Coordinates of C-alpha atoms in Angstrom, one line a residue:
M232 CA -101.8 135.0 137.3
D233 CA -98.1 135.7 136.9
K234 CA -95.4 133.1 136.8
S235 CA -94.2 133.6 140.4
N236 CA -97.7 133.2 141.8
S237 CA -98.2 130.1 139.8
E238 CA -95.0 128.6 141.3
Q239 CA -96.1 129.5 144.8
I240 CA -99.5 127.9 144.3
N241 CA -97.9 124.7 143.0
G242 CA -95.4 124.7 146.0
L243 CA -92.5 125.0 143.6
K244 CA -89.3 126.9 144.5
Q245 CA -87.3 128.4 141.7
E246 CA -83.6 127.6 142.0
P247 CA -80.8 129.0 140.0
P248 CA -79.3 126.5 137.6
K249 CA -76.2 124.8 139.0
C250 CA -72.9 125.2 137.3
Q251 CA -71.9 122.0 135.6
K252 CA -68.5 120.9 136.6
G253 CA -66.0 118.6 134.9
G254 CA -66.3 117.5 131.2
L255 CA -64.2 118.1 128.2
I256 CA -63.8 121.8 129.0
T257 CA -61.4 121.0 131.8
M258 CA -59.1 118.8 129.6
P259 CA -56.9 121.6 128.1
F260 CA -56.0 122.8 131.6
I261 CA -55.2 119.4 133.0
I262 CA -53.2 118.3 129.9
A263 CA -51.3 121.6 129.7
N264 CA -50.3 121.2 133.4
E265 CA -48.8 117.8 132.9
A266 CA -47.3 118.7 129.4
F267 CA -45.6 121.8 130.7
E268 CA -44.3 120.0 133.8
R269 CA -42.7 117.3 131.7
L270 CA -41.4 119.8 129.1
A271 CA -39.7 121.7 131.9
S272 CA -38.4 118.8 134.0
F273 CA -37.2 116.6 131.1
G274 CA -35.5 119.7 129.5
L275 CA -33.2 119.9 132.5
T276 CA -32.0 116.3 132.6
P277 CA -29.9 115.6 129.4
N278 CA -27.3 118.4 129.9
M279 CA -27.2 118.2 133.7
I280 CA -24.0 116.2 133.9
Q281 CA -22.2 118.8 131.9
Y282 CA -23.5 121.6 134.1
L283 CA -22.4 119.8 137.3
I284 CA -18.9 119.1 135.9
Q285 CA -18.4 122.4 134.3
D286 CA -19.9 124.8 136.9
Y287 CA -19.5 122.8 140.1
H288 CA -16.2 121.1 139.3
V289 CA -17.3 117.6 140.4
S290 CA -16.0 114.3 138.9
L291 CA -18.1 112.3 136.5
T292 CA -18.8 109.7 139.2
K293 CA -20.0 112.3 141.7
G294 CA -22.1 114.2 139.2
Q295 CA -23.7 111.0 137.9
N296 CA -24.5 109.9 141.4
I297 CA -26.2 113.2 142.1
I298 CA -28.4 112.6 139.0
F299 CA -29.0 109.0 140.1
Y300 CA -30.3 110.1 143.5
W301 CA -32.4 112.8 141.8
N302 CA -33.9 110.2 139.5
A303 CA -34.5 107.8 142.4
A304 CA -36.3 110.5 144.4
T305 CA -38.4 111.5 141.3
N306 CA -39.5 107.9 140.9
F307 CA -40.1 107.0 144.5
L308 CA -42.0 110.1 145.6
P309 CA -45.0 109.5 143.3
L310 CA -45.8 106.6 145.5
I311 CA -46.0 108.9 148.5
G312 CA -47.9 111.4 146.4
A313 CA -50.5 108.8 145.5
F314 CA -50.9 107.9 149.2
V315 CA -51.3 111.5 150.3
A316 CA -53.8 112.2 147.5
D317 CA -55.9 109.2 148.3
S318 CA -55.8 109.5 152.0
Y319 CA -55.6 113.1 152.9
L320 CA -55.4 116.0 150.4
G321 CA -57.3 114.7 147.4
R322 CA -55.9 114.8 143.8
F323 CA -56.6 118.5 143.1
L324 CA -54.7 119.9 146.1
T325 CA -51.9 117.4 145.6
I326 CA -51.4 118.6 142.0
V327 CA -51.5 122.2 143.2
F328 CA -48.8 121.6 145.8
G329 CA -46.8 119.6 143.4
S330 CA -46.9 122.4 140.8
V331 CA -45.8 124.9 143.4
F332 CA -42.9 122.7 144.6
S333 CA -41.7 122.1 141.0
L334 CA -41.8 125.8 140.2
L335 CA -39.8 126.6 143.4
G336 CA -37.2 124.0 142.6
M337 CA -36.7 125.2 139.0
I338 CA -36.4 128.8 140.2
I339 CA -33.7 127.8 142.7
L340 CA -31.8 125.8 139.9
W341 CA -32.1 128.9 137.6
L342 CA -30.6 131.0 140.4
T343 CA -27.6 128.8 140.5
A344 CA -26.9 129.7 136.9
M345 CA -27.6 133.4 137.5
L346 CA -25.8 134.1 140.8
P347 CA -22.1 133.4 140.9
A348 CA -22.1 133.1 144.7
T349 CA -24.1 129.9 144.5
K350 CA -21.2 128.1 142.7
P351 CA -17.4 127.7 143.1
D352 CA -15.2 130.3 141.6
S353 CA -15.2 129.7 137.8
S354 CA -11.5 130.8 137.5
C355 CA -10.4 128.0 139.9
Q356 CA -11.0 124.6 138.4
T357 CA -9.8 122.8 141.6
C358 CA -12.1 124.7 143.9
K359 CA -15.0 122.6 145.2
P360 CA -18.5 123.7 146.2
S361 CA -19.0 124.7 149.8
G362 CA -21.6 122.9 152.0
L363 CA -24.0 125.8 151.6
Q364 CA -23.6 125.8 147.8
Y365 CA -24.2 122.1 147.7
L366 CA -27.3 122.6 149.9
F367 CA -28.7 125.3 147.5
L368 CA -28.2 123.0 144.5
L369 CA -29.6 119.9 146.1
S370 CA -32.6 121.7 147.4
S371 CA -33.6 122.5 143.9
F372 CA -33.5 118.8 142.9
A373 CA -35.4 117.8 146.1
L374 CA -38.2 120.4 145.4
M375 CA -38.5 119.3 141.8
S376 CA -38.8 115.6 142.9
I377 CA -41.4 116.5 145.5
G378 CA -43.3 118.4 142.7
A379 CA -43.2 115.4 140.3
G380 CA -44.4 113.2 143.2
G381 CA -47.5 115.4 143.5
I382 CA -48.3 115.9 139.8
R383 CA -47.5 112.6 138.0
P384 CA -49.5 110.1 140.1
C385 CA -52.6 112.3 140.1
S386 CA -52.8 114.1 136.8
L387 CA -54.1 111.3 134.7
A388 CA -56.6 110.1 137.3
F389 CA -57.7 113.6 138.0
G390 CA -58.5 114.0 134.3
A391 CA -60.5 110.8 134.3
D392 CA -62.4 112.1 137.3
Q393 CA -63.7 114.9 135.1
L394 CA -65.2 112.5 132.6
D395 CA -66.3 109.7 134.8
K396 CA -70.0 110.1 134.6
K397 CA -71.8 106.8 134.8
D398 CA -75.0 108.2 133.2
N399 CA -73.1 109.2 130.0
P400 CA -73.3 106.4 127.4
K401 CA -70.4 108.0 125.5
N402 CA -68.1 108.0 128.5
E403 CA -65.8 105.2 127.3
S404 CA -65.1 106.9 123.9
I405 CA -64.6 110.3 125.6
L406 CA -62.1 108.7 128.1
E407 CA -60.3 107.1 125.2
R408 CA -60.0 110.5 123.5
F409 CA -58.7 112.0 126.7
F410 CA -56.0 109.3 127.2
G411 CA -54.9 109.7 123.6
W412 CA -54.5 113.4 123.8
Y413 CA -52.9 113.1 127.2
Y414 CA -50.2 110.6 126.1
A415 CA -49.6 112.4 122.8
S416 CA -49.0 115.7 124.6
A417 CA -46.7 114.1 127.2
A418 CA -44.7 112.4 124.4
L419 CA -44.5 115.6 122.3
S420 CA -43.3 117.5 125.4
I421 CA -40.4 115.2 125.9
V422 CA -39.4 115.3 122.3
I423 CA -39.4 119.2 122.4
A424 CA -37.5 119.1 125.7
M425 CA -34.8 116.8 124.3
S426 CA -34.4 118.9 121.2
V427 CA -35.3 122.6 121.6
I428 CA -34.6 123.0 125.3
V429 CA -31.3 121.0 125.1
Y430 CA -30.3 122.9 122.0
I431 CA -30.8 126.3 123.8
Q432 CA -28.8 125.1 126.8
D433 CA -26.0 123.9 124.4
H434 CA -25.8 127.0 122.3
K435 CA -27.2 129.9 124.5
G436 CA -26.0 128.8 127.9
F437 CA -27.6 127.6 131.1
R438 CA -29.0 131.0 132.2
L439 CA -31.5 131.0 129.3
G440 CA -31.6 127.2 129.2
F441 CA -32.8 126.9 132.9
G442 CA -34.9 130.1 132.7
I443 CA -37.2 128.7 130.0
P444 CA -38.3 125.7 132.1
V445 CA -39.2 128.2 134.9
I446 CA -41.5 130.1 132.6
L447 CA -43.0 126.9 131.3
M448 CA -43.6 125.6 134.9
F449 CA -45.2 128.9 135.8
F450 CA -47.7 128.5 132.9
S451 CA -48.3 124.9 134.0
A452 CA -49.4 126.0 137.5
T453 CA -51.3 129.0 136.4
L454 CA -53.3 127.3 133.7
F455 CA -54.3 124.5 136.1
L456 CA -55.4 126.9 138.8
L457 CA -57.4 129.0 136.3
A458 CA -59.9 126.2 136.0
S459 CA -60.2 125.5 139.7
S460 CA -63.9 126.4 139.9
I461 CA -65.0 124.0 137.2
Y462 CA -63.1 120.8 138.3
V463 CA -64.9 117.8 139.8
K464 CA -63.0 117.1 143.1
Q465 CA -63.5 113.6 144.4
K466 CA -63.6 113.0 148.1
V467 CA -60.7 111.4 149.8
K468 CA -60.9 107.6 150.2
T469 CA -58.9 104.9 151.9
S470 CA -55.6 104.2 150.2
M471 CA -54.5 100.8 149.0
F472 CA -51.2 101.4 150.9
T473 CA -53.2 101.7 154.1
S474 CA -55.0 98.5 153.2
F475 CA -51.7 96.7 152.8
A476 CA -50.4 98.0 156.1
Q477 CA -53.5 96.8 157.8
V478 CA -53.0 93.3 156.4
I479 CA -49.4 93.2 157.6
A480 CA -50.4 94.4 161.0
V481 CA -53.2 91.9 161.5
V482 CA -51.1 89.0 160.2
Y483 CA -48.5 89.8 162.9
K484 CA -51.2 90.1 165.6
N485 CA -52.7 86.7 164.6
R486 CA -49.4 84.9 163.9
K487 CA -49.9 82.3 166.6
L488 CA -53.4 81.4 165.4
S489 CA -54.1 78.1 163.7
L490 CA -55.6 78.2 160.2
P491 CA -59.2 76.9 160.0
S492 CA -60.4 74.7 157.1
Q493 CA -61.2 76.3 153.7
D494 CA -65.0 75.6 154.2
S495 CA -65.0 77.2 157.6
D496 CA -67.4 80.1 158.2
T497 CA -64.7 82.1 160.2
W498 CA -63.3 83.8 157.1
Y499 CA -64.3 87.5 156.9
S500 CA -65.4 88.9 153.5
K501 CA -67.5 91.7 152.2
K502 CA -71.2 91.0 151.4
D503 CA -70.8 92.0 147.8
S504 CA -67.4 90.3 147.3
V505 CA -67.0 87.4 144.9
L506 CA -64.3 86.0 147.1
R507 CA -65.5 84.2 150.2
V508 CA -62.4 82.2 151.2
P509 CA -58.7 82.9 150.7
N510 CA -56.6 80.7 148.3
G511 CA -53.9 78.3 149.4
R512 CA -50.9 80.4 148.3
L513 CA -48.9 82.2 151.0
R514 CA -51.2 80.6 153.6
F515 CA -49.7 82.3 156.6
M516 CA -51.3 85.6 155.3
N517 CA -54.7 84.1 155.5
K518 CA -54.6 84.6 159.3
A519 CA -55.5 88.3 158.7
C520 CA -59.0 87.5 157.6
I521 CA -59.9 85.1 160.4
I522 CA -62.9 86.3 162.5
V523 CA -61.3 86.1 166.0
N524 CA -63.9 88.4 167.8
T525 CA -67.4 88.9 166.4
E526 CA -67.5 92.2 168.1
D527 CA -65.1 93.6 165.4
I528 CA -67.9 93.3 162.8
G529 CA -70.8 95.7 162.8
P530 CA -74.5 94.9 162.3
D531 CA -74.2 95.9 158.6
G532 CA -71.3 93.4 158.1
T533 CA -68.5 96.0 157.9
T534 CA -65.5 95.9 160.1
L535 CA -65.4 98.3 163.1
N536 CA -61.7 98.2 163.3
P537 CA -59.8 97.4 160.1
W538 CA -56.6 97.1 162.1
N539 CA -58.0 94.0 163.9
I540 CA -59.5 92.1 161.0
C541 CA -59.2 92.3 157.2
T542 CA -61.3 91.0 154.4
V543 CA -60.4 88.2 152.1
D544 CA -60.1 90.7 149.2
Q545 CA -57.5 92.7 151.1
V546 CA -55.4 89.7 151.8
E547 CA -55.6 88.4 148.2
E548 CA -54.7 91.8 146.8
L549 CA -51.5 91.9 148.9
K550 CA -50.7 88.4 147.8
I551 CA -50.8 89.5 144.2
I552 CA -48.2 92.2 144.9
I553 CA -45.9 89.7 146.6
R554 CA -46.3 87.1 143.8
V555 CA -45.3 89.6 141.0
L556 CA -42.3 91.0 142.9
P557 CA -39.8 88.5 141.5
L558 CA -40.8 89.2 137.9
W559 CA -40.9 92.9 138.7
S560 CA -37.3 92.7 140.0
T561 CA -36.1 91.4 136.6
S562 CA -37.0 94.8 135.1
I563 CA -34.5 96.7 137.3
M564 CA -31.5 95.7 135.2
I565 CA -33.0 97.2 132.0
A566 CA -33.8 100.4 133.9
I567 CA -30.1 100.5 135.1
N568 CA -29.1 100.4 131.4
M569 CA -31.5 103.3 130.6
N570 CA -29.8 105.3 133.4
Q571 CA -26.5 105.5 131.6
G572 CA -27.3 108.6 129.6
S573 CA -24.3 110.6 130.9
F574 CA -21.9 108.2 129.3
G575 CA -23.6 108.4 126.0
F576 CA -23.5 112.2 126.4
F577 CA -19.7 112.3 126.8
Q578 CA -19.3 109.8 123.9
A579 CA -21.4 112.0 121.6
K580 CA -19.6 115.1 122.7
S581 CA -16.2 113.7 121.8
M582 CA -17.3 112.7 118.3
N583 CA -18.2 114.5 115.1
R584 CA -21.9 115.4 115.5
Q585 CA -22.3 117.3 112.2
L586 CA -25.6 116.5 110.5
I587 CA -26.3 119.0 107.7
G588 CA -24.0 121.9 106.8
D589 CA -22.8 123.5 110.0
F590 CA -25.7 122.1 112.1
K591 CA -24.7 119.7 114.9
I592 CA -27.0 117.7 117.0
P593 CA -26.4 118.5 120.7
P594 CA -25.0 115.6 122.6
G595 CA -27.9 115.6 125.0
S596 CA -30.4 115.2 122.2
F597 CA -29.1 111.8 121.1
A598 CA -31.6 110.2 123.5
L599 CA -34.2 111.2 120.8
F600 CA -33.0 108.1 118.9
T601 CA -34.2 106.0 121.7
V602 CA -37.6 107.7 121.8
G603 CA -37.8 107.6 118.0
A604 CA -37.1 103.8 117.8
L605 CA -39.7 103.2 120.5
F606 CA -42.4 105.1 118.6
I607 CA -41.6 103.6 115.2
W608 CA -41.7 100.1 116.6
I609 CA -45.0 100.6 118.4
L610 CA -46.5 102.0 115.1
V611 CA -45.1 99.1 113.0
Y612 CA -46.0 96.5 115.5
D613 CA -49.6 97.6 116.2
R614 CA -50.5 98.9 112.8
I615 CA -48.6 96.6 110.4
L616 CA -47.0 93.5 111.8
L617 CA -49.9 92.2 114.0
P618 CA -52.7 92.9 111.4
L619 CA -50.5 91.3 108.7
A620 CA -49.6 88.2 110.8
S621 CA -53.3 87.8 111.9
K622 CA -54.4 88.0 108.2
V623 CA -51.8 85.4 107.2
R624 CA -52.7 83.0 110.0
G625 CA -56.4 83.6 109.8
K626 CA -56.7 84.2 113.5
P627 CA -55.5 86.9 116.0
V628 CA -51.8 86.9 116.6
H629 CA -50.4 88.2 119.8
I630 CA -47.1 88.1 121.7
G631 CA -47.7 87.4 125.4
V632 CA -46.7 89.9 128.0
K633 CA -44.0 87.7 129.6
E634 CA -42.6 86.9 126.1
R635 CA -42.4 90.7 125.3
M636 CA -40.7 91.3 128.7
G637 CA -38.1 88.7 127.9
I638 CA -37.5 90.0 124.4
G639 CA -36.9 93.5 125.9
L640 CA -34.3 92.1 128.3
V641 CA -32.5 90.4 125.4
L642 CA -32.5 93.6 123.3
S643 CA -31.2 95.5 126.3
F644 CA -28.4 93.0 126.7
L645 CA -27.5 93.4 123.0
A646 CA -27.6 97.2 123.4
M647 CA -24.8 96.9 126.1
I648 CA -22.7 94.7 123.8
V649 CA -23.1 97.2 120.9
S650 CA -22.2 100.0 123.3
A651 CA -19.1 98.2 124.4
I652 CA -18.0 97.5 120.8
V653 CA -18.6 101.1 119.7
E654 CA -16.8 102.6 122.7
H655 CA -13.8 100.2 122.1
T656 CA -13.6 101.5 118.5
R657 CA -14.0 105.1 119.7
H658 CA -11.3 104.7 122.4
E659 CA -8.8 103.2 119.9
R660 CA -9.4 106.1 117.5
A661 CA -8.7 108.5 120.4
I662 CA -5.4 106.8 121.0
E663 CA -4.5 106.9 117.3
Q664 CA -5.3 110.6 117.1
G665 CA -3.4 111.5 120.2
L666 CA -6.3 112.7 122.3
L667 CA -5.6 110.9 125.5
K668 CA -4.7 114.2 127.3
N669 CA -7.3 116.3 125.5
P670 CA -10.8 115.3 126.8
T671 CA -12.4 118.2 125.0
G672 CA -11.0 117.2 121.6
V673 CA -13.3 116.0 118.8
L674 CA -12.5 112.7 117.2
N675 CA -12.5 112.2 113.4
M676 CA -15.4 109.7 113.9
S677 CA -19.1 110.1 113.4
A678 CA -21.2 110.3 116.5
Y679 CA -23.9 108.4 114.6
W680 CA -22.1 105.2 115.4
L681 CA -24.0 105.6 118.7
V682 CA -27.4 105.4 117.0
P683 CA -27.7 101.6 117.0
Q684 CA -27.2 101.4 120.8
Y685 CA -29.8 104.1 121.4
A686 CA -32.2 102.4 119.0
L687 CA -31.7 99.1 120.7
N688 CA -32.5 100.7 124.0
G689 CA -35.7 102.1 122.5
L690 CA -36.8 98.7 121.2
A691 CA -35.9 97.1 124.5
E692 CA -38.1 99.6 126.3
A693 CA -40.9 99.2 123.7
F694 CA -41.0 95.4 124.5
N695 CA -40.2 95.3 128.2
A696 CA -41.7 98.4 129.6
I697 CA -45.0 98.2 127.8
G698 CA -45.2 94.4 128.3
Q699 CA -44.3 94.8 132.0
T700 CA -47.0 97.4 132.8
E701 CA -49.6 95.5 130.7
F702 CA -48.6 92.4 132.8
Y703 CA -49.4 94.3 136.0
Y704 CA -52.7 95.6 134.7
S705 CA -53.9 92.2 133.5
E706 CA -52.9 90.3 136.6
F707 CA -54.3 92.9 139.1
P708 CA -58.0 93.5 139.8
K709 CA -59.5 96.8 138.6
N710 CA -59.3 98.4 142.0
M711 CA -55.5 98.0 142.0
S712 CA -54.9 99.9 138.8
S713 CA -53.2 102.7 140.6
I714 CA -50.7 100.2 142.2
A715 CA -50.1 98.8 138.7
S716 CA -49.2 102.2 137.4
C717 CA -46.7 102.9 140.2
L718 CA -44.7 99.6 140.0
F719 CA -42.8 100.7 136.9
G720 CA -41.8 104.0 138.4
L721 CA -40.7 102.1 141.6
G722 CA -38.5 99.9 139.5
M723 CA -36.9 103.0 137.9
G724 CA -36.2 104.4 141.4
V725 CA -34.6 101.2 142.7
A726 CA -32.6 101.0 139.4
S727 CA -31.2 104.6 140.0
L728 CA -29.9 103.6 143.5
L729 CA -28.4 100.4 142.2
A730 CA -26.8 102.2 139.3
S731 CA -25.2 104.6 141.7
L732 CA -23.9 101.7 143.8
I733 CA -22.5 100.0 140.7
L734 CA -20.9 103.1 139.4
S735 CA -19.3 104.0 142.8
T736 CA -18.0 100.5 143.2
V737 CA -16.4 100.4 139.8
D738 CA -14.8 103.8 140.3
N739 CA -13.4 102.9 143.7
V740 CA -12.1 99.4 142.6
T741 CA -10.6 100.5 139.2
S742 CA -8.9 103.6 140.5
K743 CA -6.9 101.9 143.3
G744 CA -3.1 102.2 143.2
G745 CA -3.3 105.5 141.3
K746 CA -4.8 103.9 138.2
E747 CA -7.1 105.7 135.9
S748 CA -10.7 104.8 136.7
W749 CA -12.8 103.0 134.1
V750 CA -15.3 105.9 134.4
S751 CA -12.9 108.8 134.4
T752 CA -14.1 112.2 133.7
N753 CA -11.5 112.2 130.9
I754 CA -13.4 109.8 128.6
N755 CA -10.3 109.2 126.4
R756 CA -8.2 108.0 129.4
G757 CA -11.1 106.0 131.0
H758 CA -12.4 102.6 129.9
Y759 CA -16.1 103.0 129.3
E760 CA -16.1 99.9 127.2
S761 CA -15.1 97.8 130.2
Y762 CA -17.9 99.3 132.2
Y763 CA -20.3 98.4 129.4
W764 CA -19.0 94.9 129.3
L765 CA -19.6 94.6 133.0
L766 CA -23.3 95.7 132.5
A767 CA -23.6 93.2 129.6
V768 CA -22.6 90.3 131.9
M769 CA -25.0 91.5 134.5
N770 CA -27.7 91.7 131.9
F771 CA -27.0 88.1 130.8
I772 CA -27.3 86.8 134.4
N773 CA -30.6 88.8 134.7
I774 CA -32.0 87.0 131.6
L775 CA -31.4 83.7 133.2
Y776 CA -33.0 85.0 136.4
F777 CA -36.0 86.2 134.4
M778 CA -36.5 82.7 132.9
V779 CA -36.5 81.1 136.3
C780 CA -39.0 83.7 137.7
S781 CA -41.2 83.4 134.6
W782 CA -41.3 79.6 135.0
A783 CA -42.0 79.8 138.7
Y784 CA -44.9 82.3 138.2
G785 CA -46.7 80.0 135.8
P786 CA -49.3 81.1 133.2
C787 CA -50.6 84.6 133.1
V788 CA -54.3 85.5 133.1
E789 CA -54.2 86.1 129.4
Q790 CA -52.7 82.7 128.8
K791 CA -55.3 80.9 131.0
N792 CA -58.2 82.8 129.4
G793 CA -56.8 82.5 125.9
V794 CA -57.6 86.1 125.0
R795 CA -55.7 89.3 124.5
R796 CA -56.4 92.3 126.6
E797 CA -56.3 95.1 124.1
N798 CA -54.6 98.4 124.9
V799 CA -56.4 101.7 124.4
N800 CA -53.3 103.5 123.5
H801 CA -49.5 103.1 123.4
S802 CA -46.9 105.7 123.9
A803 CA -43.8 106.4 125.9
T804 CA -41.6 109.1 127.5
S805 CA -37.9 108.9 128.1
G806 CA -37.7 105.9 130.2
Q807 CA -41.3 105.5 131.1
E808 CA -44.0 104.0 128.9
L809 CA -47.3 105.6 128.4
F810 CA -50.4 103.5 127.8
K811 CA -53.7 102.6 129.3
P812 CA -54.8 99.0 129.0
K813 CA -58.2 98.0 130.1
P814 CA -57.8 96.5 133.6
A815 CA -58.8 92.9 134.0
Q816 CA -62.0 92.3 135.9
I817 CA -62.3 89.8 138.8
T818 CA -64.0 86.7 137.6
D819 CA -66.7 84.8 139.5
D820 CA -64.3 82.1 140.5
G821 CA -61.8 84.7 141.8
K822 CA -59.0 83.5 139.5
N823 CA -57.8 87.0 138.6
M824 CA -57.5 87.7 142.3
E825 CA -55.3 84.6 142.7
G826 CA -53.0 85.7 139.8
S827 CA -52.8 82.4 138.0

């Protein structure tokens, strides 16, 4: 009897083996997509202010405001991207569309460097861009921001989807390896962008300097699409943003209802939820989980219309967001400081940047000192200081997340003071050397005077940004991890808009009566040191505000539990930290849901 007859007798049907999807084989494609996107986009930022002033004949204030708005859009749109991915398109399609939009935006920006008709006449320095030329330029920024909004909120989670196999006992170690390679590649991309890409733009011009990011982004999209058939593509689910909108809508509908007692059976919760009743904080929001009409709940205990009644979990999750907002707002000031890169660019450009022989560091590459200080501190802190202190004390030593956030704010305040002092010295030297009317002249003063302020900004970010995001992860329940990862970027977006407002206000006020603006395009005639002192005063006020918010918030989860939530990995990229802490679990008594 042959094999086929045997299978027919036993009622068996031979099926072709199914192609296994996901796994480590997909990692190079996903990591390459994110790494090339960051390499391309971050390579465009450092010298952009020079391109706008040199080729579009805009003032420093206008050029910097354009960059502020671009940064704001790039940080806000990932929130929309996360919502679209969770509710409609899924992560795969969102990344695909994001890659396409980023590529189109970079192509348009490259065309502005290639086609003279897209810019004002280069021989006429007083000629301003036409409306159509502005539209062409700004469309490139808009498309790149939309692309970042599609790629950045989904890439990491999409990679985790490929490895999230519950029946794999090695899943946790594999995920840790993925996060490590992911963050390392992202950080390396930014270092290369701020050094190699910036150097090419500085020495070979913007035609080649903008063309290389186009090629890199093309590789990013192509590599990602090549592995389309082997990806695990999760189904679309309800977004947390939709859940929050439902709570707000139901709270408004039930605003006239009276609150029942805590031991009432009219509170609506899921059968498998550990939370049965809402807590006493922000009590007016508890009206969203009152059972008004039993017909809104199906036989299986699920709601038939989530816009009429919400679960206790939904209400408590939104309460957590509201409770952390004051502390979150204290981080906006440090993000404003990090947005002042254009001023450092012009400072470095006006000073002697010679390093070895005839080699000079490009002014746009000085931000590497910020990244370098951040990486060195993380290495020393995690691998040397903490183990040594723990060994000396005989027990684990840990600086709390709120303490680290506060230290970061103080360091950022000191960075502004140092910036003001260095700029005052540079400005005095410019007067002594007769360079007030020569903004392109180079001072007989080393640009490495700027290193301390860049290093302090890096240390400030290492403390505040990492502590801030770890605070969100530890205070939020596990299912809110995506919200935790978005809050930092949201703060950066708000900071960009406020930085634009501050800059425009300073420019308008200080230039009245025909006076030279503090933030003049001619750095030697302006008063950047006064602008830095203003930011320093605002930082000092923000530190006091942080102390009040920290006291009002009370103890964190880690302080109440007396344990440290270890991080899987730490890293950072140009204004945005990169690490993946283990999210806190909801305890049986629901304390983590309450926040304190």
